[in-house]
């Protein structure tokens, strides 16, 4: 099974209160992007990596690729306005020989190679397989602050990345999204809307997305623990 990987790394760092694009924010002495590249570097299944970067950041991204010791072919491309645009741009330059595409947010630096491998294993049986965690808290529906209902959580999962898909199916889903003006921050949703069969692959809460300065601090602490400092 041939696999192309896409790392989306073209988002801004605005909510982190930083000028630097999020994927280039430092974490544990490296950039956020470095960790996703590192995970790719140890995965034999992946044949090429496409990285979407903010326009003008290609040189910085190339340096990160080298630092991560990525020895498989890679392509850097300027991302689009929204995440969905970045994925579409990246998809268009993935190798037509790849049967599967695995997409990952550079903003999730704690994804492990095992999470990628589990998604790649599951996608052999289905159209898409996504990392996710079961919802642990009770969810409330509100109107402003007023509680109007309680959502049964038994069947609810929080979607993360990596997400692996049959390449042709994902391209079709993105094409249809363009034509029908669907917008989403989740590729799986597009494939679902096209009737694809998808599965969740149980991941870990540590695979959270860095959004706020507090998230960066938590990620720093987890990394320091993992490296035994
Ligand atoms: O902004 P947020 O963290 O939700 O974005 C998720 C991922 O998508 C990030 O890794 C970000 O770099 C990427 N992204 C992108 N192009 C955009 C917006 C976000 O590649 N236009």
mmCIF file of C-alpha atoms and ligand atoms in Angstrom:
data_model
loop_
_atom_site.group_PDB
_atom_site.id
_atom_site.type_symbol
_atom_site.label_atom_id
_atom_site.label_comp_id
_atom_site.label_asym_id
_atom_site.label_seq_id
_atom_site.Cartn_x
_atom_site.Cartn_y
_atom_site.Cartn_z
ATOM 1 C CA UNK A 1 0.000 0.000 0.000
ATOM 2 C CA UNK A 2 1.585 3.301 -1.100
ATOM 3 C CA UNK A 3 1.062 6.192 1.294
ATOM 4 C CA UNK A 4 1.521 9.973 0.970
ATOM 5 C CA UNK A 5 1.534 12.076 4.118
ATOM 6 C CA UNK A 6 0.317 15.661 4.341
ATOM 7 C CA UNK A 7 1.335 17.868 7.251
ATOM 8 C CA UNK A 8 -0.754 21.038 7.379
ATOM 9 C CA UNK A 9 1.447 23.750 8.835
ATOM 10 C CA UNK A 10 0.250 26.955 7.178
ATOM 11 C CA UNK A 11 -1.904 28.318 10.011
ATOM 12 C CA UNK A 12 -1.235 31.512 11.958
ATOM 13 C CA UNK A 13 -0.013 31.782 15.552
ATOM 14 C CA UNK A 14 -2.491 34.509 16.385
ATOM 15 C CA UNK A 15 -4.310 32.786 19.227
ATOM 16 C CA UNK A 16 -0.988 31.944 20.814
ATOM 17 C CA UNK A 17 -0.356 35.684 20.942
ATOM 18 C CA UNK A 18 2.733 35.206 18.793
ATOM 19 C CA UNK A 19 3.816 36.715 15.516
ATOM 20 C CA UNK A 20 5.371 33.491 14.238
ATOM 21 C CA UNK A 21 3.126 31.064 12.334
ATOM 22 C CA UNK A 22 2.008 28.360 14.770
ATOM 23 C CA UNK A 23 3.999 25.526 13.222
ATOM 24 C CA UNK A 24 7.221 27.490 13.765
ATOM 25 C CA UNK A 25 6.603 28.327 17.405
ATOM 26 C CA UNK A 26 9.334 26.860 19.615
ATOM 27 C CA UNK A 27 8.614 23.847 21.801
ATOM 28 C CA UNK A 28 11.314 21.987 23.696
ATOM 29 C CA UNK A 29 14.008 23.768 21.684
ATOM 30 C CA UNK A 30 12.481 22.791 18.312
ATOM 31 C CA UNK A 31 9.554 24.044 16.235
ATOM 32 C CA UNK A 32 6.099 22.442 16.467
ATOM 33 C CA UNK A 33 6.521 21.258 12.875
ATOM 34 C CA UNK A 34 9.687 19.330 13.744
ATOM 35 C CA UNK A 35 7.781 16.775 15.831
ATOM 36 C CA UNK A 36 5.385 15.768 13.045
ATOM 37 C CA UNK A 37 8.309 15.461 10.632
ATOM 38 C CA UNK A 38 10.127 13.318 13.210
ATOM 39 C CA UNK A 39 7.147 10.963 13.444
ATOM 40 C CA UNK A 40 7.173 10.631 9.622
ATOM 41 C CA UNK A 41 10.900 9.953 9.590
ATOM 42 C CA UNK A 42 10.458 6.721 11.558
ATOM 43 C CA UNK A 43 7.431 5.419 9.649
ATOM 44 C CA UNK A 44 8.490 3.020 6.897
ATOM 45 C CA UNK A 45 5.014 2.968 5.365
ATOM 46 C CA UNK A 46 5.183 6.591 4.182
ATOM 47 C CA UNK A 47 6.580 7.175 0.689
ATOM 48 C CA UNK A 48 6.434 10.966 0.498
ATOM 49 C CA UNK A 49 5.577 13.952 2.684
ATOM 50 C CA UNK A 50 3.834 17.116 1.522
ATOM 51 C CA UNK A 51 4.001 20.061 3.925
ATOM 52 C CA UNK A 52 1.831 23.170 3.567
ATOM 53 C CA UNK A 53 3.656 26.211 4.921
ATOM 54 C CA UNK A 54 2.811 29.897 5.128
ATOM 55 C CA UNK A 55 4.025 31.724 2.001
ATOM 56 C CA UNK A 56 7.623 32.819 2.507
ATOM 57 C CA UNK A 57 8.410 30.148 5.133
ATOM 58 C CA UNK A 58 9.728 27.534 2.686
ATOM 59 C CA UNK A 59 13.378 27.983 3.738
ATOM 60 C CA UNK A 60 12.546 27.627 7.418
ATOM 61 C CA UNK A 61 10.499 24.527 6.676
ATOM 62 C CA UNK A 62 13.321 22.998 4.627
ATOM 63 C CA UNK A 63 15.682 23.465 7.571
ATOM 64 C CA UNK A 64 13.189 21.664 9.842
ATOM 65 C CA UNK A 65 12.950 18.766 7.379
ATOM 66 C CA UNK A 66 16.727 18.393 7.485
ATOM 67 C CA UNK A 67 16.859 18.676 11.245
ATOM 68 C CA UNK A 68 14.236 15.926 11.558
ATOM 69 C CA UNK A 69 16.379 13.602 9.421
ATOM 70 C CA UNK A 70 13.555 12.984 6.943
ATOM 71 C CA UNK A 71 15.038 10.831 4.209
ATOM 72 C CA UNK A 72 11.939 10.216 2.110
ATOM 73 C CA UNK A 73 10.948 12.589 -0.726
ATOM 74 C CA UNK A 74 9.155 15.717 0.450
ATOM 75 C CA UNK A 75 7.356 18.637 -1.169
ATOM 76 C CA UNK A 76 6.804 22.058 0.346
ATOM 77 C CA UNK A 77 3.881 24.143 -0.844
ATOM 78 C CA UNK A 78 2.364 27.462 0.229
ATOM 79 C CA UNK A 79 -0.918 26.765 2.040
ATOM 80 C CA UNK A 80 -4.287 28.443 1.480
ATOM 81 C CA UNK A 81 -6.498 30.811 3.445
ATOM 82 C CA UNK A 82 -8.257 28.103 5.454
ATOM 83 C CA UNK A 83 -7.107 24.664 6.547
ATOM 84 C CA UNK A 84 -9.429 23.089 3.977
ATOM 85 C CA UNK A 85 -7.714 25.116 1.208
ATOM 86 C CA UNK A 86 -4.295 23.985 2.433
ATOM 87 C CA UNK A 87 -5.355 20.327 2.345
ATOM 88 C CA UNK A 88 -6.776 20.697 -1.170
ATOM 89 C CA UNK A 89 -3.570 22.339 -2.423
ATOM 90 C CA UNK A 90 -1.438 19.606 -0.839
ATOM 91 C CA UNK A 91 -3.667 16.787 -2.102
ATOM 92 C CA UNK A 92 -3.299 18.039 -5.667
ATOM 93 C CA UNK A 93 0.456 17.404 -5.575
ATOM 94 C CA UNK A 94 0.425 14.012 -3.851
ATOM 95 C CA UNK A 95 1.696 11.166 -5.989
ATOM 96 C CA UNK A 96 -1.036 9.568 -8.109
ATOM 97 C CA UNK A 97 0.569 6.226 -7.221
ATOM 98 C CA UNK A 98 -0.454 6.578 -3.579
ATOM 99 C CA UNK A 99 -3.556 4.644 -2.603
ATOM 100 C CA UNK A 100 -3.726 6.265 0.805
ATOM 101 C CA UNK A 101 -3.165 9.775 2.153
ATOM 102 C CA UNK A 102 -2.606 10.433 5.841
ATOM 103 C CA UNK A 103 -3.184 14.010 7.011
ATOM 104 C CA UNK A 104 -1.792 15.508 10.181
ATOM 105 C CA UNK A 105 -1.918 18.921 11.902
ATOM 106 C CA UNK A 106 1.519 20.316 12.732
ATOM 107 C CA UNK A 107 -0.304 21.810 15.724
ATOM 108 C CA UNK A 108 -0.440 18.293 17.312
ATOM 109 C CA UNK A 109 3.226 17.685 18.121
ATOM 110 C CA UNK A 110 2.554 14.828 20.530
ATOM 111 C CA UNK A 111 1.102 12.414 17.972
ATOM 112 C CA UNK A 112 3.116 9.195 18.113
ATOM 113 C CA UNK A 113 4.280 7.017 15.209
ATOM 114 C CA UNK A 114 1.998 4.314 16.677
ATOM 115 C CA UNK A 115 -1.048 6.547 16.133
ATOM 116 C CA UNK A 116 -0.128 6.950 12.457
ATOM 117 C CA UNK A 117 0.509 3.227 12.118
ATOM 118 C CA UNK A 118 -2.881 2.399 13.693
ATOM 119 C CA UNK A 119 -4.724 4.696 11.245
ATOM 120 C CA UNK A 120 -2.808 3.223 8.302
ATOM 121 C CA UNK A 121 -3.643 -0.271 9.460
ATOM 122 C CA UNK A 122 -7.367 0.480 9.868
ATOM 123 C CA UNK A 123 -7.729 2.243 6.494
ATOM 124 C CA UNK A 124 -7.034 -1.078 4.764
ATOM 125 C CA UNK A 125 -10.610 -2.089 5.706
ATOM 126 C CA UNK A 126 -12.470 1.205 5.258
ATOM 127 C CA UNK A 127 -12.440 4.512 3.364
ATOM 128 C CA UNK A 128 -10.997 6.462 6.260
ATOM 129 C CA UNK A 129 -9.647 5.955 9.774
ATOM 130 C CA UNK A 130 -9.145 8.812 12.210
ATOM 131 C CA UNK A 131 -7.448 9.243 15.566
ATOM 132 C CA UNK A 132 -10.043 10.131 18.199
ATOM 133 C CA UNK A 133 -10.737 9.934 21.916
ATOM 134 C CA UNK A 134 -13.992 8.982 23.622
ATOM 135 C CA UNK A 135 -15.713 11.943 25.271
ATOM 136 C CA UNK A 136 -15.185 11.626 29.025
ATOM 137 C CA UNK A 137 -17.242 14.551 30.325
ATOM 138 C CA UNK A 138 -21.003 14.995 30.302
ATOM 139 C CA UNK A 139 -21.939 17.533 27.636
ATOM 140 C CA UNK A 140 -24.488 20.298 28.132
ATOM 141 C CA UNK A 141 -26.423 22.098 25.436
ATOM 142 C CA UNK A 142 -27.097 25.744 26.266
ATOM 143 C CA UNK A 143 -28.886 28.843 25.096
ATOM 144 C CA UNK A 144 -26.435 31.498 26.244
ATOM 145 C CA UNK A 145 -25.641 30.266 29.781
ATOM 146 C CA UNK A 146 -29.001 28.565 30.282
ATOM 147 C CA UNK A 147 -28.803 24.773 30.105
ATOM 148 C CA UNK A 148 -31.372 23.406 27.663
ATOM 149 C CA UNK A 149 -30.294 19.779 27.566
ATOM 150 C CA UNK A 150 -27.761 17.071 28.258
ATOM 151 C CA UNK A 151 -26.107 15.168 25.423
ATOM 152 C CA UNK A 152 -25.606 11.447 25.962
ATOM 153 C CA UNK A 153 -21.875 10.973 25.610
ATOM 154 C CA UNK A 154 -21.774 7.218 25.109
ATOM 155 C CA UNK A 155 -21.481 7.464 21.337
ATOM 156 C CA UNK A 156 -19.397 10.636 21.154
ATOM 157 C CA UNK A 157 -15.736 10.917 20.189
ATOM 158 C CA UNK A 158 -13.445 13.908 19.741
ATOM 159 C CA UNK A 159 -11.822 13.849 16.314
ATOM 160 C CA UNK A 160 -8.083 14.485 16.058
ATOM 161 C CA UNK A 161 -5.447 13.888 13.430
ATOM 162 C CA UNK A 162 -3.740 11.786 12.031
ATOM 163 C CA UNK A 163 -6.530 10.876 9.614
ATOM 164 C CA UNK A 164 -5.914 8.336 6.840
ATOM 165 C CA UNK A 165 -8.090 8.056 3.727
ATOM 166 C CA UNK A 166 -8.263 6.320 0.369
ATOM 167 C CA UNK A 167 -6.657 9.028 -1.767
ATOM 168 C CA UNK A 168 -9.186 9.000 -4.612
ATOM 169 C CA UNK A 169 -12.088 9.211 -2.175
ATOM 170 C CA UNK A 170 -10.545 12.187 -0.367
ATOM 171 C CA UNK A 171 -9.881 14.033 -3.634
ATOM 172 C CA UNK A 172 -13.475 13.457 -4.710
ATOM 173 C CA UNK A 173 -14.723 14.706 -1.346
ATOM 174 C CA UNK A 174 -12.643 17.888 -1.567
ATOM 175 C CA UNK A 175 -13.752 18.491 -5.185
ATOM 176 C CA UNK A 176 -17.368 18.118 -4.159
ATOM 177 C CA UNK A 177 -16.825 20.413 -1.178
ATOM 178 C CA UNK A 178 -15.533 23.082 -3.586
ATOM 179 C CA UNK A 179 -18.487 22.670 -5.945
ATOM 180 C CA UNK A 180 -21.104 22.616 -3.215
ATOM 181 C CA UNK A 181 -19.367 25.156 -0.949
ATOM 182 C CA UNK A 182 -19.063 22.883 2.070
ATOM 183 C CA UNK A 183 -16.636 24.238 4.626
ATOM 184 C CA UNK A 184 -15.087 22.243 7.418
ATOM 185 C CA UNK A 185 -12.019 21.991 9.619
ATOM 186 C CA UNK A 186 -12.220 18.183 9.487
ATOM 187 C CA UNK A 187 -11.434 16.129 6.372
ATOM 188 C CA UNK A 188 -13.313 13.125 7.718
ATOM 189 C CA UNK A 189 -16.527 15.144 7.668
ATOM 190 C CA UNK A 190 -16.206 15.669 3.901
ATOM 191 C CA UNK A 191 -15.701 11.957 3.268
ATOM 192 C CA UNK A 192 -18.657 11.142 5.552
ATOM 193 C CA UNK A 193 -20.865 13.523 3.582
ATOM 194 C CA UNK A 194 -19.875 11.663 0.404
ATOM 195 C CA UNK A 195 -21.034 8.373 1.935
ATOM 196 C CA UNK A 196 -17.596 7.035 2.892
ATOM 197 C CA UNK A 197 -17.171 4.435 5.615
ATOM 198 C CA UNK A 198 -14.922 5.644 8.379
ATOM 199 C CA UNK A 199 -13.676 4.313 11.676
ATOM 200 C CA UNK A 200 -12.238 5.887 14.794
ATOM 201 C CA UNK A 201 -8.897 4.674 16.071
ATOM 202 C CA UNK A 202 -8.551 5.203 19.808
ATOM 203 C CA UNK A 203 -5.836 7.746 20.431
ATOM 204 C CA UNK A 204 -4.770 9.635 23.546
ATOM 205 C CA UNK A 205 -5.663 12.919 25.218
ATOM 206 C CA UNK A 206 -1.970 13.821 24.946
ATOM 207 C CA UNK A 207 -2.523 14.245 21.194
ATOM 208 C CA UNK A 208 -4.243 17.586 21.774
ATOM 209 C CA UNK A 209 -4.016 20.520 19.393
ATOM 210 C CA UNK A 210 -1.903 23.455 20.514
ATOM 211 C CA UNK A 211 -4.277 26.409 20.501
ATOM 212 C CA UNK A 212 -3.529 28.598 23.527
ATOM 213 C CA UNK A 213 -0.360 29.559 25.456
ATOM 214 C CA UNK A 214 -1.497 27.149 28.218
ATOM 215 C CA UNK A 215 -1.473 24.276 25.680
ATOM 216 C CA UNK A 216 2.147 25.099 24.866
ATOM 217 C CA UNK A 217 3.062 24.917 28.556
ATOM 218 C CA UNK A 218 1.341 21.545 28.949
ATOM 219 C CA UNK A 219 3.096 20.195 25.851
ATOM 220 C CA UNK A 220 6.465 21.419 27.208
ATOM 221 C CA UNK A 221 5.815 19.613 30.489
ATOM 222 C CA UNK A 222 4.771 16.375 28.770
ATOM 223 C CA UNK A 223 7.816 16.433 26.527
ATOM 224 C CA UNK A 224 10.160 17.060 29.426
ATOM 225 C CA UNK A 225 8.585 14.080 31.233
ATOM 226 C CA UNK A 226 8.860 11.852 28.141
ATOM 227 C CA UNK A 227 12.529 12.684 27.687
ATOM 228 C CA UNK A 228 13.179 12.038 31.397
ATOM 229 C CA UNK A 229 14.302 15.567 32.304
HETATM 230 O O1 LIG B 1 -5.667 26.816 13.399
HETATM 231 P P1 LIG B 1 -5.644 25.356 13.733
HETATM 232 O O2 LIG B 1 -4.589 24.995 14.717
HETATM 233 O O3 LIG B 1 -6.979 24.783 14.068
HETATM 234 O O4 LIG B 1 -5.198 24.629 12.379
HETATM 235 C C1 LIG B 1 -5.025 23.228 12.361
HETATM 236 C C2 LIG B 1 -3.835 22.888 11.471
HETATM 237 O O5 LIG B 1 -4.077 23.338 10.142
HETATM 238 C C3 LIG B 1 -2.544 23.569 11.935
HETATM 239 O O6 LIG B 1 -1.484 22.628 11.930
HETATM 240 C C4 LIG B 1 -2.352 24.688 10.939
HETATM 241 O O7 LIG B 1 -0.982 25.009 10.690
HETATM 242 C C5 LIG B 1 -3.007 24.120 9.674
HETATM 243 N N1 LIG B 1 -3.540 25.186 8.784
HETATM 244 C C6 LIG B 1 -3.073 25.277 7.477
HETATM 245 N N2 LIG B 1 -3.578 26.278 6.656
HETATM 246 C C7 LIG B 1 -4.465 27.164 7.110
HETATM 247 C C8 LIG B 1 -4.953 27.081 8.450
HETATM 248 C C9 LIG B 1 -4.469 26.062 9.262
HETATM 249 O O8 LIG B 1 -2.226 24.482 7.047
HETATM 250 N N3 LIG B 1 -4.893 28.123 6.296
#
